[in-house]
mmCIF file of C-alpha atoms in Angstrom:
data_model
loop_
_atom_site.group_PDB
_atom_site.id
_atom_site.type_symbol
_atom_site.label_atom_id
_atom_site.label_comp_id
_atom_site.label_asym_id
_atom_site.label_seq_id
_atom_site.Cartn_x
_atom_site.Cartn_y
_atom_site.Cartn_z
ATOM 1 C CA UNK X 1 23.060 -11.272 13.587
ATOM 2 C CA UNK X 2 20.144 -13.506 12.839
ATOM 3 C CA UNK X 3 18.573 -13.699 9.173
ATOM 4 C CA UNK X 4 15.121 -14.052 7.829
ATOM 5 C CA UNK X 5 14.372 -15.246 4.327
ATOM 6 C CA UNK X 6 10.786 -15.216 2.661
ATOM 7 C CA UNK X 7 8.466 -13.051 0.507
ATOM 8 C CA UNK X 8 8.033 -9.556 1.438
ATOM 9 C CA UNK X 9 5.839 -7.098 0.399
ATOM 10 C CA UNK X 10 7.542 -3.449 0.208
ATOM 11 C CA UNK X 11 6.149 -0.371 2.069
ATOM 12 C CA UNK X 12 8.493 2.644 1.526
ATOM 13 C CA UNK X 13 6.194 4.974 4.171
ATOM 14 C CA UNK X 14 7.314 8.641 2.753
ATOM 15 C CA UNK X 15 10.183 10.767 1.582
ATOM 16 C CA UNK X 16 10.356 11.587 5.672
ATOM 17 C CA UNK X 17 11.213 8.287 6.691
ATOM 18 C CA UNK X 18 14.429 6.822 6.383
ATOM 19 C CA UNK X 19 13.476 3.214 6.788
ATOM 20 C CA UNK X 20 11.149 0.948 4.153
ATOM 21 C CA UNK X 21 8.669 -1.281 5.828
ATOM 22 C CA UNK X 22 8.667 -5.243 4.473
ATOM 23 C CA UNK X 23 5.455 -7.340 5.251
ATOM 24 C CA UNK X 24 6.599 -10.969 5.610
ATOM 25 C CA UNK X 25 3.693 -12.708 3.562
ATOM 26 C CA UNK X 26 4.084 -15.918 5.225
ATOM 27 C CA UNK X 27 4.843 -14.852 8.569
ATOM 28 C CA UNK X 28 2.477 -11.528 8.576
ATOM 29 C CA UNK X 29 4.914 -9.819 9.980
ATOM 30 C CA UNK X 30 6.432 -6.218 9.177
ATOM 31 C CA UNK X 31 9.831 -5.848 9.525
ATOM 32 C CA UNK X 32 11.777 -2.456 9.267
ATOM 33 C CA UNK X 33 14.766 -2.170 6.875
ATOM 34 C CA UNK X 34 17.502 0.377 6.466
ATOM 35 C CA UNK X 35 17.439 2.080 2.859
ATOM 36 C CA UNK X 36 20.485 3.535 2.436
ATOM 37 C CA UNK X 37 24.077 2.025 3.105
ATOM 38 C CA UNK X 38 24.291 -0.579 0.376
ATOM 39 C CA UNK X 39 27.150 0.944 -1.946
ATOM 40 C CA UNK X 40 26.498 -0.566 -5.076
ATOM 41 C CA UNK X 41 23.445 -1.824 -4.604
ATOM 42 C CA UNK X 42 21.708 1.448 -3.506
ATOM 43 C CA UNK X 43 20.304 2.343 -6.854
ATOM 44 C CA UNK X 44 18.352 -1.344 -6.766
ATOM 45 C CA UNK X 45 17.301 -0.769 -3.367
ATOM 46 C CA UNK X 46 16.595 2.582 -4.773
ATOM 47 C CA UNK X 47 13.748 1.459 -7.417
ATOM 48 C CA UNK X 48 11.916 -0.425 -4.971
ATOM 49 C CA UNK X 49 8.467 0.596 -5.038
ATOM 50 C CA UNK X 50 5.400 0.451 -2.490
ATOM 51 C CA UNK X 51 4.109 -2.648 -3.694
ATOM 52 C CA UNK X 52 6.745 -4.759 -5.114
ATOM 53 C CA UNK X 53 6.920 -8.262 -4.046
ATOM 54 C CA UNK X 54 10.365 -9.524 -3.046
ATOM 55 C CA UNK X 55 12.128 -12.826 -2.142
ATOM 56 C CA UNK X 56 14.733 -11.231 -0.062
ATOM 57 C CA UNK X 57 16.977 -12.349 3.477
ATOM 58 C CA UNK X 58 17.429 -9.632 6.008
ATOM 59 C CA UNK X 59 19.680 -9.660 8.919
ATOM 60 C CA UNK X 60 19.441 -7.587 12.400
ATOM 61 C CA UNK X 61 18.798 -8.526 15.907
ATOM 62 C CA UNK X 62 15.156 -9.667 16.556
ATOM 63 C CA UNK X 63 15.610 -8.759 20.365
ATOM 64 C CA UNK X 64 16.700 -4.634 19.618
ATOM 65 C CA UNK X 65 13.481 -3.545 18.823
ATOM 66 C CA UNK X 66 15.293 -0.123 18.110
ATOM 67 C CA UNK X 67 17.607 -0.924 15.413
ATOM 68 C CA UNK X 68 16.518 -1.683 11.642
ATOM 69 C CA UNK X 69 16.959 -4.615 9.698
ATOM 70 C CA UNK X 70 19.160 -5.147 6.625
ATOM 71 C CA UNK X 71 18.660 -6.241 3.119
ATOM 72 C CA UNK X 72 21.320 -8.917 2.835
ATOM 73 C CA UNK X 73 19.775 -9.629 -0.638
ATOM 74 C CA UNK X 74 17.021 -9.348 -2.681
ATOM 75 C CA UNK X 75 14.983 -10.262 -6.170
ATOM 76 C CA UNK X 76 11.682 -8.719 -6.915
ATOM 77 C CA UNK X 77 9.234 -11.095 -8.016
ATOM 78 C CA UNK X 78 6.014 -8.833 -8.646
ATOM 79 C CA UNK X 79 4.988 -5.179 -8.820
ATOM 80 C CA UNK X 80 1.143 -3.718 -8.074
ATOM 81 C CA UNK X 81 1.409 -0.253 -8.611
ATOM 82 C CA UNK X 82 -0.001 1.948 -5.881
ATOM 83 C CA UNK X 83 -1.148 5.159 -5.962
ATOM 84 C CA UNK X 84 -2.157 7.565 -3.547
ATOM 85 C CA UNK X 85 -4.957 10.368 -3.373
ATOM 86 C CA UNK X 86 -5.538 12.744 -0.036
ATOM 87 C CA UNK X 87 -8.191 15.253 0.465
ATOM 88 C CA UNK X 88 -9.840 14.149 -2.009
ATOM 89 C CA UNK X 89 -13.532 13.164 -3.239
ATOM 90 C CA UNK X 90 -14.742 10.104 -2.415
ATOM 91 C CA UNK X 91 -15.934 8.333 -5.593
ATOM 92 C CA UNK X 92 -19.864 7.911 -5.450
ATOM 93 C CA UNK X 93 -19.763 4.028 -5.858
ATOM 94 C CA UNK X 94 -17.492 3.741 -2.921
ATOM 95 C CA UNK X 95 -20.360 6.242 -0.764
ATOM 96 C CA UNK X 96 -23.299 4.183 -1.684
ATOM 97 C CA UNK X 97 -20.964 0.738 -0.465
ATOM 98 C CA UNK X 98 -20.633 2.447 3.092
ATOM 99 C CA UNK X 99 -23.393 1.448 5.675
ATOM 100 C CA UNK X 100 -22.890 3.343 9.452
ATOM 101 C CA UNK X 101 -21.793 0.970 12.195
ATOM 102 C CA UNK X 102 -19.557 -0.797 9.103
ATOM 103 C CA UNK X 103 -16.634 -3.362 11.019
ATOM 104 C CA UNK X 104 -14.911 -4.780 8.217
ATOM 105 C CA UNK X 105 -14.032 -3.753 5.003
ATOM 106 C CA UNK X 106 -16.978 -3.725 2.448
ATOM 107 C CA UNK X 107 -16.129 -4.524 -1.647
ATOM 108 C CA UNK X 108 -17.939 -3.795 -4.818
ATOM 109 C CA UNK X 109 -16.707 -4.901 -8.418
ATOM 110 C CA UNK X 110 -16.511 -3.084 -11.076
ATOM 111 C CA UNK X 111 -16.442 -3.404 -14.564
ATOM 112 C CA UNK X 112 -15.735 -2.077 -18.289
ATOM 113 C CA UNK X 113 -18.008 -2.748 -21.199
ATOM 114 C CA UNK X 114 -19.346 -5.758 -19.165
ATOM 115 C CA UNK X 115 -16.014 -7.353 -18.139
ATOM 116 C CA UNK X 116 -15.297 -7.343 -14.495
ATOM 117 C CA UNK X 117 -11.779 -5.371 -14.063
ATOM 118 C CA UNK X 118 -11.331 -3.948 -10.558
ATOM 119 C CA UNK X 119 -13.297 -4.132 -7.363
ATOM 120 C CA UNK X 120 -13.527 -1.119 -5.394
ATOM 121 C CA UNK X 121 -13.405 -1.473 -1.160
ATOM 122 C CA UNK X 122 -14.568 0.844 1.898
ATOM 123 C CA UNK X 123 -11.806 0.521 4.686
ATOM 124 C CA UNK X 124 -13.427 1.741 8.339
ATOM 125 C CA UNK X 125 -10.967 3.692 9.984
ATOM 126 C CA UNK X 126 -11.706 2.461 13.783
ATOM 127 C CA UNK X 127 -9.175 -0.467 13.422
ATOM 128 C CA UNK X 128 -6.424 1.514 12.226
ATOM 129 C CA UNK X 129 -4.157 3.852 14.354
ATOM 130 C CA UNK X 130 -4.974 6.745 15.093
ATOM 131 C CA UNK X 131 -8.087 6.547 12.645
ATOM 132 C CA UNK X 132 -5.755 7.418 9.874
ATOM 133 C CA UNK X 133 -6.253 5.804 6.151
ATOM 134 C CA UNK X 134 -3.373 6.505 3.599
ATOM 135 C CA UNK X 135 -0.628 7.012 6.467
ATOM 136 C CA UNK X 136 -1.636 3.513 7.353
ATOM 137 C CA UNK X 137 -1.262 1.842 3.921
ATOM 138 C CA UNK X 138 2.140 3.626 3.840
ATOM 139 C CA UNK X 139 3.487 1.701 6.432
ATOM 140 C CA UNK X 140 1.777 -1.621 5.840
ATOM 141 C CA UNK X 141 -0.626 -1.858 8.262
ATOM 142 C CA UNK X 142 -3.560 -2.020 6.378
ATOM 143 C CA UNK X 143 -4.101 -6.331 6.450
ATOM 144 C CA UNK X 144 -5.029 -6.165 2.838
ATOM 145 C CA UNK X 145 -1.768 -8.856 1.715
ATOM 146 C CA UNK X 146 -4.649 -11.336 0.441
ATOM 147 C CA UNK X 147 -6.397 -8.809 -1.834
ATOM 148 C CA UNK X 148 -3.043 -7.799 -3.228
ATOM 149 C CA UNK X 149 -2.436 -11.810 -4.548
ATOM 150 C CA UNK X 150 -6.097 -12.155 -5.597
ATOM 151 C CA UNK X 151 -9.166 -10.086 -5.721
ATOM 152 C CA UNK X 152 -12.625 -12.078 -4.293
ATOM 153 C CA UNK X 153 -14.854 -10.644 -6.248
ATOM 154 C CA UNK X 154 -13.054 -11.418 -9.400
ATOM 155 C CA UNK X 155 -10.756 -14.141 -8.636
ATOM 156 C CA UNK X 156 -7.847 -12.545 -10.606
ATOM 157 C CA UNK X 157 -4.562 -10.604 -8.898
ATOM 158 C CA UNK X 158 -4.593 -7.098 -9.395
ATOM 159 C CA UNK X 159 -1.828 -5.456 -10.924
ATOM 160 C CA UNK X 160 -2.673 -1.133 -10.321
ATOM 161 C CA UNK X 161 -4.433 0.105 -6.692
ATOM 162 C CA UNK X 162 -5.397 3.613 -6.238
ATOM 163 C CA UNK X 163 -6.018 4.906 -2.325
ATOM 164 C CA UNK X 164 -7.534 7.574 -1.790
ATOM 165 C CA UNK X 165 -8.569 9.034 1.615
ATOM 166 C CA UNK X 166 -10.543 12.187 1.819
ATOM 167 C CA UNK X 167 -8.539 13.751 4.468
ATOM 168 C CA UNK X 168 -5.184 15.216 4.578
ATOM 169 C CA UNK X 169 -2.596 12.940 6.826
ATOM 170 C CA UNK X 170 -2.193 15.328 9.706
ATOM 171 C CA UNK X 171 -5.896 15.865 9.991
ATOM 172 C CA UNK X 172 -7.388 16.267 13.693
ATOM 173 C CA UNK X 173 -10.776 14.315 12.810
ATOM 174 C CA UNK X 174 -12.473 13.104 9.939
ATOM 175 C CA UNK X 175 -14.845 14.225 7.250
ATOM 176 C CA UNK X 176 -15.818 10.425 6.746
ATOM 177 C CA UNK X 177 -15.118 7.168 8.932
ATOM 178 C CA UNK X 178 -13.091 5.548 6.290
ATOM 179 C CA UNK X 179 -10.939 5.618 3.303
ATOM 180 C CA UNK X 180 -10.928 4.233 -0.229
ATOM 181 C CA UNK X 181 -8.806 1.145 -2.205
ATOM 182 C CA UNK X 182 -9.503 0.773 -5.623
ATOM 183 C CA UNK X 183 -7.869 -2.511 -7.328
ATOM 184 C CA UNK X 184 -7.282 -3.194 -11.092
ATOM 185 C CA UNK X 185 -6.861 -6.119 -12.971
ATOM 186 C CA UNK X 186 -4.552 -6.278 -15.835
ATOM 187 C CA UNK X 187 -7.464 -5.959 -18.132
ATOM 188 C CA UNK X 188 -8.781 -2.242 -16.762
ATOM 189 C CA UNK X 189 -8.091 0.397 -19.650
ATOM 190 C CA UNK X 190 -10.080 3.031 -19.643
ATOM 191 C CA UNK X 191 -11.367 2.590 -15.980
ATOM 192 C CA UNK X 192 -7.935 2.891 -14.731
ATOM 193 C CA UNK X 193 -7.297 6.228 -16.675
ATOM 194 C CA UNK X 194 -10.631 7.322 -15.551
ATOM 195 C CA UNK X 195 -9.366 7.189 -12.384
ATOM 196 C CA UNK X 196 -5.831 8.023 -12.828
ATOM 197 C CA UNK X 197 -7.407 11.371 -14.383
ATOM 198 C CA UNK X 198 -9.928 12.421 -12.116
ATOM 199 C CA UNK X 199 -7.497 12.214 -8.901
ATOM 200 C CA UNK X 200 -4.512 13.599 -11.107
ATOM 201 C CA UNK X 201 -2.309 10.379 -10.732
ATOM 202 C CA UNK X 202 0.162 9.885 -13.856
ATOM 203 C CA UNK X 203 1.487 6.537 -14.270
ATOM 204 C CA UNK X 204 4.712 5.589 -12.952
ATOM 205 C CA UNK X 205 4.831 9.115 -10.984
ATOM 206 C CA UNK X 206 5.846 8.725 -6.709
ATOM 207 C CA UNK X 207 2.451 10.434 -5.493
ATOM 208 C CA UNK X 208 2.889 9.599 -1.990
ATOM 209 C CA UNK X 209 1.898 12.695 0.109
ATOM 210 C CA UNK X 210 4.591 15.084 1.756
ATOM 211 C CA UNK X 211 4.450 14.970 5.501
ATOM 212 C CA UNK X 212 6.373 14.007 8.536
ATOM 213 C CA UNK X 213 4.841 11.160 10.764
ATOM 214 C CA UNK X 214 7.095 12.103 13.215
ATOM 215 C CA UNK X 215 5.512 15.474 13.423
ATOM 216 C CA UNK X 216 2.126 14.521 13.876
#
């Protein structure tokens, strides 16, 4: 068994999936990890999140590409919260930031009586498999790991994100050719809960949609 140590950031895909994804930071690569099986450390391997950072070693066999890896051990280090919204309205500042023919991602900040406290972004779909938005933040493949430590229009980390994508996971096509990623700073109040009430997404609540990838 070989082991990796490093900074991860965690994915846990949905209730579906029996793995959780880990993004090595340094290494950009996304490794997938067993979550159940760790007797009495389940109920910390439990309570990770999608978006907790971790210094953690796995072990597993680098050349079985069909066999998970293994937390041998772990420490979280950080926590954005991350939220999810499908079918859902796309907020008009994120509309006016999209341009047709967009290639990258496109950003906006925003603020709160004049401070600068999140910076909202329009993700193009084309890049991503299978065109799909929130499925493909789920599992970490969304290259956002630099936003996540700082944001560029504000030069602060952000501490909440809210996705939202307004099409259901297992859609055929697509209403709009890209989703939504809203970052917060520490310092967003009422912006956050703005947002937190118009998309119906309680603090601290697992909001990650219900549906089988494997079914798709």
């Amino acid at each position: 068994m070989d082991e990796r140590t490093g900074v991860f950031r965690v994915y846990r895909v949905v209730n579906a999936v029996p793995h959780i994804n880990l993004f090595d930071t340094d290494a950009t690569r996304l490794y997938t990890v067993y979550q159940s099986g760790y007797g009495e450390r389940q109920p910390a391997v439990d309570d990770l999140r999608t978006g907790d950072l971790v210094e953690a070693t796995l072990g597993g066999d680098p050349d079985d590409s069909d066999e998970a890896w293994s937390l041998l051990s772990f420490e979280r280090l950080d926590r954005v919260a991350m939220d999810f919204a499908v079918d859902a309205e796309i907020p008009a500042v994120a509309a006016a930031l999209w341009e047709p023919g967009l290639e990258r991602p496109a950003s906006t900040v925003l603020e709160e009586n004049g401070e600068q406290v999140a910076e909202c972004f329009v993700q193009p779909r084309a890049p991503l498999p299978g065109g799909a938005f929130v499925p493909s933040v789920l599992t970490g493949l969304v290259p956002m790991e630099s936003l996540l430590t700082e944001l560029p229009g504000i030069g602060e980390p952000p501490t909440d994100a809210i996705f939202i994508d307004p099409d259901p996971p297992d859609a055929d096509s697509y209403s709009r050719p890209y989703g939504v990623a809203v970052l917060f700073t520490a310092e967003a109040d009422e912006l956050l809960a703005e947002f937190r009430e118009r998309y119906d997404l309680p603090a601290d609540a697992d909001n990650r949609p219900e549906y089988d990838p494997y079914g798709l």
